[in-house]
PDB file of C-alpha atoms in Angstrom:
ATOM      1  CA  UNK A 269      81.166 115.244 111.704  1.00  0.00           C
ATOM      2  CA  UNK A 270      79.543 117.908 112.170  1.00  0.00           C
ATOM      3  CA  UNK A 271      76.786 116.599 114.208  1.00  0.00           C
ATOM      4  CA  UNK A 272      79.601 114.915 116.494  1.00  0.00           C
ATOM      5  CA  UNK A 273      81.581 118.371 116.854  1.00  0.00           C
ATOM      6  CA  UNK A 274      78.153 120.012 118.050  1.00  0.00           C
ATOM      7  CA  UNK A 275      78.807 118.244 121.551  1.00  0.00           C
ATOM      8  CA  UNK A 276      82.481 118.704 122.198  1.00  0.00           C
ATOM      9  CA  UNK A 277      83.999 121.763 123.236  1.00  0.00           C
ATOM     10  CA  UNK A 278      86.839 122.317 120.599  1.00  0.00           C
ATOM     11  CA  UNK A 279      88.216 125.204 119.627  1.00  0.00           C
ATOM     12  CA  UNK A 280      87.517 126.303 115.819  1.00  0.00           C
ATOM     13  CA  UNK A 281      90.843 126.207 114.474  1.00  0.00           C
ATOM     14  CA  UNK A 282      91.701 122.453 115.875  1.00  0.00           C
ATOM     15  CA  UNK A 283      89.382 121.398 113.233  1.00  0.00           C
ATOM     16  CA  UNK A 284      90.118 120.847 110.125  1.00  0.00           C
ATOM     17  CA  UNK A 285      87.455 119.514 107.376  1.00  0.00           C
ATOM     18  CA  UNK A 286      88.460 118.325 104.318  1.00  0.00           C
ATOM     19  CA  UNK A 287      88.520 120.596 101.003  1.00  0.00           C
ATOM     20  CA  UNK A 288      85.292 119.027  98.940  1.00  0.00           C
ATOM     21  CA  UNK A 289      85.234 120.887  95.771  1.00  0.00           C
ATOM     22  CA  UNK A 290      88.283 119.951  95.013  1.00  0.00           C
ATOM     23  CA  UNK A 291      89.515 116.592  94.832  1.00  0.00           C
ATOM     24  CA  UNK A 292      93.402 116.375  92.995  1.00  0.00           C
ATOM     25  CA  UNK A 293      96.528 116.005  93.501  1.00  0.00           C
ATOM     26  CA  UNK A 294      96.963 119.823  94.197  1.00  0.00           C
ATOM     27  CA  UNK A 295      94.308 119.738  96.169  1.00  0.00           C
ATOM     28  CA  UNK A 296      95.718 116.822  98.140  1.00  0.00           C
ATOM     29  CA  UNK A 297      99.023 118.477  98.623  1.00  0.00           C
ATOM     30  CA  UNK A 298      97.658 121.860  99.480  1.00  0.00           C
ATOM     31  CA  UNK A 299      95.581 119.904 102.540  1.00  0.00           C
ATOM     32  CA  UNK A 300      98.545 118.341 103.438  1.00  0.00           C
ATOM     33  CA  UNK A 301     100.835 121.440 104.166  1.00  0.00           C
ATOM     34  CA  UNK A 302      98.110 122.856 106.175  1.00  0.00           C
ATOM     35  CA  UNK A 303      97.622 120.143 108.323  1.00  0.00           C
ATOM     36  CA  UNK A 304     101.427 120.032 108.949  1.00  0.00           C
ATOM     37  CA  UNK A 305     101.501 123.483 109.357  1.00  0.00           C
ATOM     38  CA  UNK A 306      98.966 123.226 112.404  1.00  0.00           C
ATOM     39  CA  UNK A 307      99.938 120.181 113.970  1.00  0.00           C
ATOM     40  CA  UNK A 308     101.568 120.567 116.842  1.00  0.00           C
ATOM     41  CA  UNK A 309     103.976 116.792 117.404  1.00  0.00           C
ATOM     42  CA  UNK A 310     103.099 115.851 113.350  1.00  0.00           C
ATOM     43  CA  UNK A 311     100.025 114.041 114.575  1.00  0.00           C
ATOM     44  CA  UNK A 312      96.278 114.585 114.738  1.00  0.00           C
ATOM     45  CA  UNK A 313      94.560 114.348 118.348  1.00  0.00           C
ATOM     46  CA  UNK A 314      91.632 112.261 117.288  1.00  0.00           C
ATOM     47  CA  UNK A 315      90.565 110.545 114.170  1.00  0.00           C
ATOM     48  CA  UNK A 316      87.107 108.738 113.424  1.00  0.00           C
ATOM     49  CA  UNK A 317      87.089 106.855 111.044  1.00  0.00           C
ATOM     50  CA  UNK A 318      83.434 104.766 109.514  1.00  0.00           C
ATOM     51  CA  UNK A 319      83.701 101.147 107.827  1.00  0.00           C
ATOM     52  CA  UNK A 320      82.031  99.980 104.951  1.00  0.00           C
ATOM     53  CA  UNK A 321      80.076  96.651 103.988  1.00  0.00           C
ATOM     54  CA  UNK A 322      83.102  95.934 101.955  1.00  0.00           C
ATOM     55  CA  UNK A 323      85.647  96.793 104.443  1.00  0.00           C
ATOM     56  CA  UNK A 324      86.623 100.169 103.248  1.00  0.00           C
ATOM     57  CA  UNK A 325      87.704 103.160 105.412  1.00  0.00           C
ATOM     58  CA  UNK A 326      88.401 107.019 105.037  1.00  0.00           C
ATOM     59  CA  UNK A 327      88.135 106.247 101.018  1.00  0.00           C
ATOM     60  CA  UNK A 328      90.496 103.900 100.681  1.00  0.00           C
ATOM     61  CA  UNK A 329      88.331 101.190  99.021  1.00  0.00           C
ATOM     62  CA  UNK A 330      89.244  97.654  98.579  1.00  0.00           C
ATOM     63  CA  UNK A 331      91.900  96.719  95.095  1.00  0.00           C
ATOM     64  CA  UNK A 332      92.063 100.246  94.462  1.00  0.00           C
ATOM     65  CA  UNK A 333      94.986 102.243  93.140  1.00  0.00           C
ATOM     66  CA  UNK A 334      94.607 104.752  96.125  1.00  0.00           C
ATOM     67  CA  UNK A 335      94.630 102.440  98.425  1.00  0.00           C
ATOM     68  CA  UNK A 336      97.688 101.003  97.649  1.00  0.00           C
ATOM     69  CA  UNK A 337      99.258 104.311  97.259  1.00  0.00           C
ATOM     70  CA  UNK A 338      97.991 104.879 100.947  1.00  0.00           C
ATOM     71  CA  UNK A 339     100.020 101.774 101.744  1.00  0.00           C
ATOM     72  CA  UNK A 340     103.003 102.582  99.891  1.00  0.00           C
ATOM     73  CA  UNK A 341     103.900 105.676 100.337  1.00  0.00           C
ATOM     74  CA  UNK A 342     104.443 107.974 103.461  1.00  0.00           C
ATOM     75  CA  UNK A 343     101.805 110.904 101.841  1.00  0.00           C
ATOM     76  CA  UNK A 344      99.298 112.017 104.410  1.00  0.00           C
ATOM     77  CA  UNK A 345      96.735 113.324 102.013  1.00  0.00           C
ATOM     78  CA  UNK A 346      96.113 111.959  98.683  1.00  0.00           C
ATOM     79  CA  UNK A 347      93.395 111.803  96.198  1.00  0.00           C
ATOM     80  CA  UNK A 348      91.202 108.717  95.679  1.00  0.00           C
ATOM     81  CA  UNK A 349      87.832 107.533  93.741  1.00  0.00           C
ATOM     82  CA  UNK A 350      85.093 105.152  95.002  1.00  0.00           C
ATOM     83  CA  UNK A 351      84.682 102.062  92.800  1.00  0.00           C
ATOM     84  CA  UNK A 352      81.771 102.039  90.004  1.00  0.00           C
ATOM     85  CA  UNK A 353      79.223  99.977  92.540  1.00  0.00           C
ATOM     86  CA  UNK A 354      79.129 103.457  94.761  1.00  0.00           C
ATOM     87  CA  UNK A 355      78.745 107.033  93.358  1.00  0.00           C
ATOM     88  CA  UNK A 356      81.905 107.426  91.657  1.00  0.00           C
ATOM     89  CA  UNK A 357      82.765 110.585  93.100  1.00  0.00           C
ATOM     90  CA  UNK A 358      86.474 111.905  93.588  1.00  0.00           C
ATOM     91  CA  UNK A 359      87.355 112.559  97.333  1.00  0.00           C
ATOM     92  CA  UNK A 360      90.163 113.516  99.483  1.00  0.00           C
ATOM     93  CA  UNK A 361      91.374 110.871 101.838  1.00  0.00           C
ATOM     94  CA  UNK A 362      94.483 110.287 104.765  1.00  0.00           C
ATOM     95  CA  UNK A 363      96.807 107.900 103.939  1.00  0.00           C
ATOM     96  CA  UNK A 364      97.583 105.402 106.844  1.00  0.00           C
ATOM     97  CA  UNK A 365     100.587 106.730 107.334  1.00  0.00           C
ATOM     98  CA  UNK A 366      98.816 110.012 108.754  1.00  0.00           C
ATOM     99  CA  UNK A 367      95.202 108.049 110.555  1.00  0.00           C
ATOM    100  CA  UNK A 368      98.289 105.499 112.206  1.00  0.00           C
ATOM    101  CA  UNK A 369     100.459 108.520 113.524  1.00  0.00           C
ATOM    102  CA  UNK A 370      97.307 110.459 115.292  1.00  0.00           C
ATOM    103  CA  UNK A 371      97.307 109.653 119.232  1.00  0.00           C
ATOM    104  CA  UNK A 372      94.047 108.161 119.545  1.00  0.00           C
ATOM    105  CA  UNK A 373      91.719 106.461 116.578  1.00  0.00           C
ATOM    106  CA  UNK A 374      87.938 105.788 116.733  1.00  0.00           C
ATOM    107  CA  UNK A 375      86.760 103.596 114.601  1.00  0.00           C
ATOM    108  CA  UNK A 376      82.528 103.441 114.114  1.00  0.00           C
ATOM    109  CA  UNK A 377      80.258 100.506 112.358  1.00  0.00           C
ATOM    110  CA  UNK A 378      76.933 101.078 112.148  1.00  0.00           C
ATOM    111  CA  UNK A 379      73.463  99.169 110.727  1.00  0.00           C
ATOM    112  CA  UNK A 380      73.141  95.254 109.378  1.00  0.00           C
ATOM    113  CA  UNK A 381      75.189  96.457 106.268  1.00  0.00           C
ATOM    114  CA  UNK A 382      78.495  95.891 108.243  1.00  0.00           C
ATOM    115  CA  UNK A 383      77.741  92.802 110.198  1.00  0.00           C
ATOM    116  CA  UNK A 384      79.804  90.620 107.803  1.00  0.00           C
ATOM    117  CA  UNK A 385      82.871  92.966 108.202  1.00  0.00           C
ATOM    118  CA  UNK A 386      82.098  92.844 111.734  1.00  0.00           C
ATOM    119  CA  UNK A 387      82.357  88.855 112.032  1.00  0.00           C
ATOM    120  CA  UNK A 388      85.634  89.077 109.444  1.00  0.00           C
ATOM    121  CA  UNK A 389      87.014  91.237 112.251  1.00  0.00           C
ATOM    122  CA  UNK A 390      85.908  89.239 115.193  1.00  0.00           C
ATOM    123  CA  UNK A 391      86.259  85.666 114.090  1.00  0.00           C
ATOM    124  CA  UNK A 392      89.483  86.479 112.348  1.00  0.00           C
ATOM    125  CA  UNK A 393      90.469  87.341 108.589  1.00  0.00           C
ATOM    126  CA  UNK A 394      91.220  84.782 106.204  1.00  0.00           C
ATOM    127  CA  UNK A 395      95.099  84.184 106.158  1.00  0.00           C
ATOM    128  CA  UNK A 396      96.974  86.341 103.343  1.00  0.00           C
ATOM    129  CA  UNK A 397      94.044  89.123 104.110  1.00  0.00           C
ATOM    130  CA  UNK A 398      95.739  92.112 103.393  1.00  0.00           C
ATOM    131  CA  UNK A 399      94.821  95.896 103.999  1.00  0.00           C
ATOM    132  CA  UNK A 400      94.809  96.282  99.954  1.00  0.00           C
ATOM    133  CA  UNK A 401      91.832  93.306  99.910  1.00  0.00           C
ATOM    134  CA  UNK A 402      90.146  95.264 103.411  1.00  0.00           C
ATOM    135  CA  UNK A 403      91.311  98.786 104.229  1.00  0.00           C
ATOM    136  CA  UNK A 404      90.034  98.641 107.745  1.00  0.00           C
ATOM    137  CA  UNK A 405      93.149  96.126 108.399  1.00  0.00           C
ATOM    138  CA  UNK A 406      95.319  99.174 107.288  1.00  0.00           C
ATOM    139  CA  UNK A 407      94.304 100.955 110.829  1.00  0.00           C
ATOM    140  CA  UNK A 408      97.222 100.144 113.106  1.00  0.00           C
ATOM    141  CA  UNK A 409      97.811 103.224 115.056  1.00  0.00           C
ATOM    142  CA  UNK A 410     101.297 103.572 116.769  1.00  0.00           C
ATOM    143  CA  UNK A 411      99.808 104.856 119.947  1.00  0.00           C
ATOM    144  CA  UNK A 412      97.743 101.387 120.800  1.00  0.00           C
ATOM    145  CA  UNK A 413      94.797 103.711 121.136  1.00  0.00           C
ATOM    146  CA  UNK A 414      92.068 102.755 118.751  1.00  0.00           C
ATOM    147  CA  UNK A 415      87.986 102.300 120.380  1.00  0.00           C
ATOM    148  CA  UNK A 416      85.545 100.481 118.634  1.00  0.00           C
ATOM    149  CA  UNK A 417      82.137 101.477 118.281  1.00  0.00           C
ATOM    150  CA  UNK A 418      79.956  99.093 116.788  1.00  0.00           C
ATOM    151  CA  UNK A 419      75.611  99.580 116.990  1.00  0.00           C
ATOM    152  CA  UNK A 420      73.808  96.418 117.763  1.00  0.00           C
ATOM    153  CA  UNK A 421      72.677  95.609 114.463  1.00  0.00           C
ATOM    154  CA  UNK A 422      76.038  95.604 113.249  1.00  0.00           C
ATOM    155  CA  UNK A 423      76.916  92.532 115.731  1.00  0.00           C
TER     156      UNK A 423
END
């Protein structure tokens, strides 16, 4: 992000990063109320979002509990956990009901790693796919605006 931000011309406060050292539901809730607090319209300008290999976006990881919560619920912040095969850390993550509601959505896949997500996506998902079995699905923002960016390897 921040290598991304060193190019634009945006003014300090219209960014917000995400609390790291802490990772609850306070945390979560505190995060929350200040981005509602310096929205202007509810919504974020401009989101960019990354994909896993396995599908996964803004830590919402495939079959797990904070995922569906993401689903479920109308939260914009909550807390969530990558799954034992990646360093288990607990992270902060937006809920779909906030990355939907911003006015534009970028979504970036990088490297060989993704090229199977990248066909899913392409060719089509398997019927009953749902956004609980791969997040990216989840990203359905109300605006229409959403720009892929995919490297070449990832094709």
């Amino acid at each position: 992000a921040e290598t991304l931000l060193a190019h634009v011309d945006i003014p300090y406060l219209n960014v917000h990063p995400m609390p790291v050292p802490r990772c609850d539901e306070a945390a979560a809730s505190q995060y929350q109320r200040e981005l509602k607090r310096s929205l202007h319209e509810g919504a974020l300008d401009y989101v960019v979002l990354g994909v896993g290999g396995d599908g996964h976006t803004a830590s919402l990881f495939p079959h797990e509990a904070s995922t569906k919560r993401a689903i479920a619920h109308g939260v914009w912040v909550l807390p969530s956990r990558a799954p034992a095969k990646t360093p288990s850390i607990q992270r902060l993550t937006l809920s779909y009901t906030c990355i939907n509601a911003a006015r534009e959505l970028g979504v970036l896949l990088t490297g060989r790693a993704k090229q199977r997500v990248v066909a899913q996506l392409i060719q089509g998902v398997a019927p009953g796919t749902a956004a609980q079995d791969l997040p990216i699905l989840g990203v359905r923002p109300a605006s229409g605006r959403l720009t892929w960016y995919l490297s070449y390897d990832a094709l």
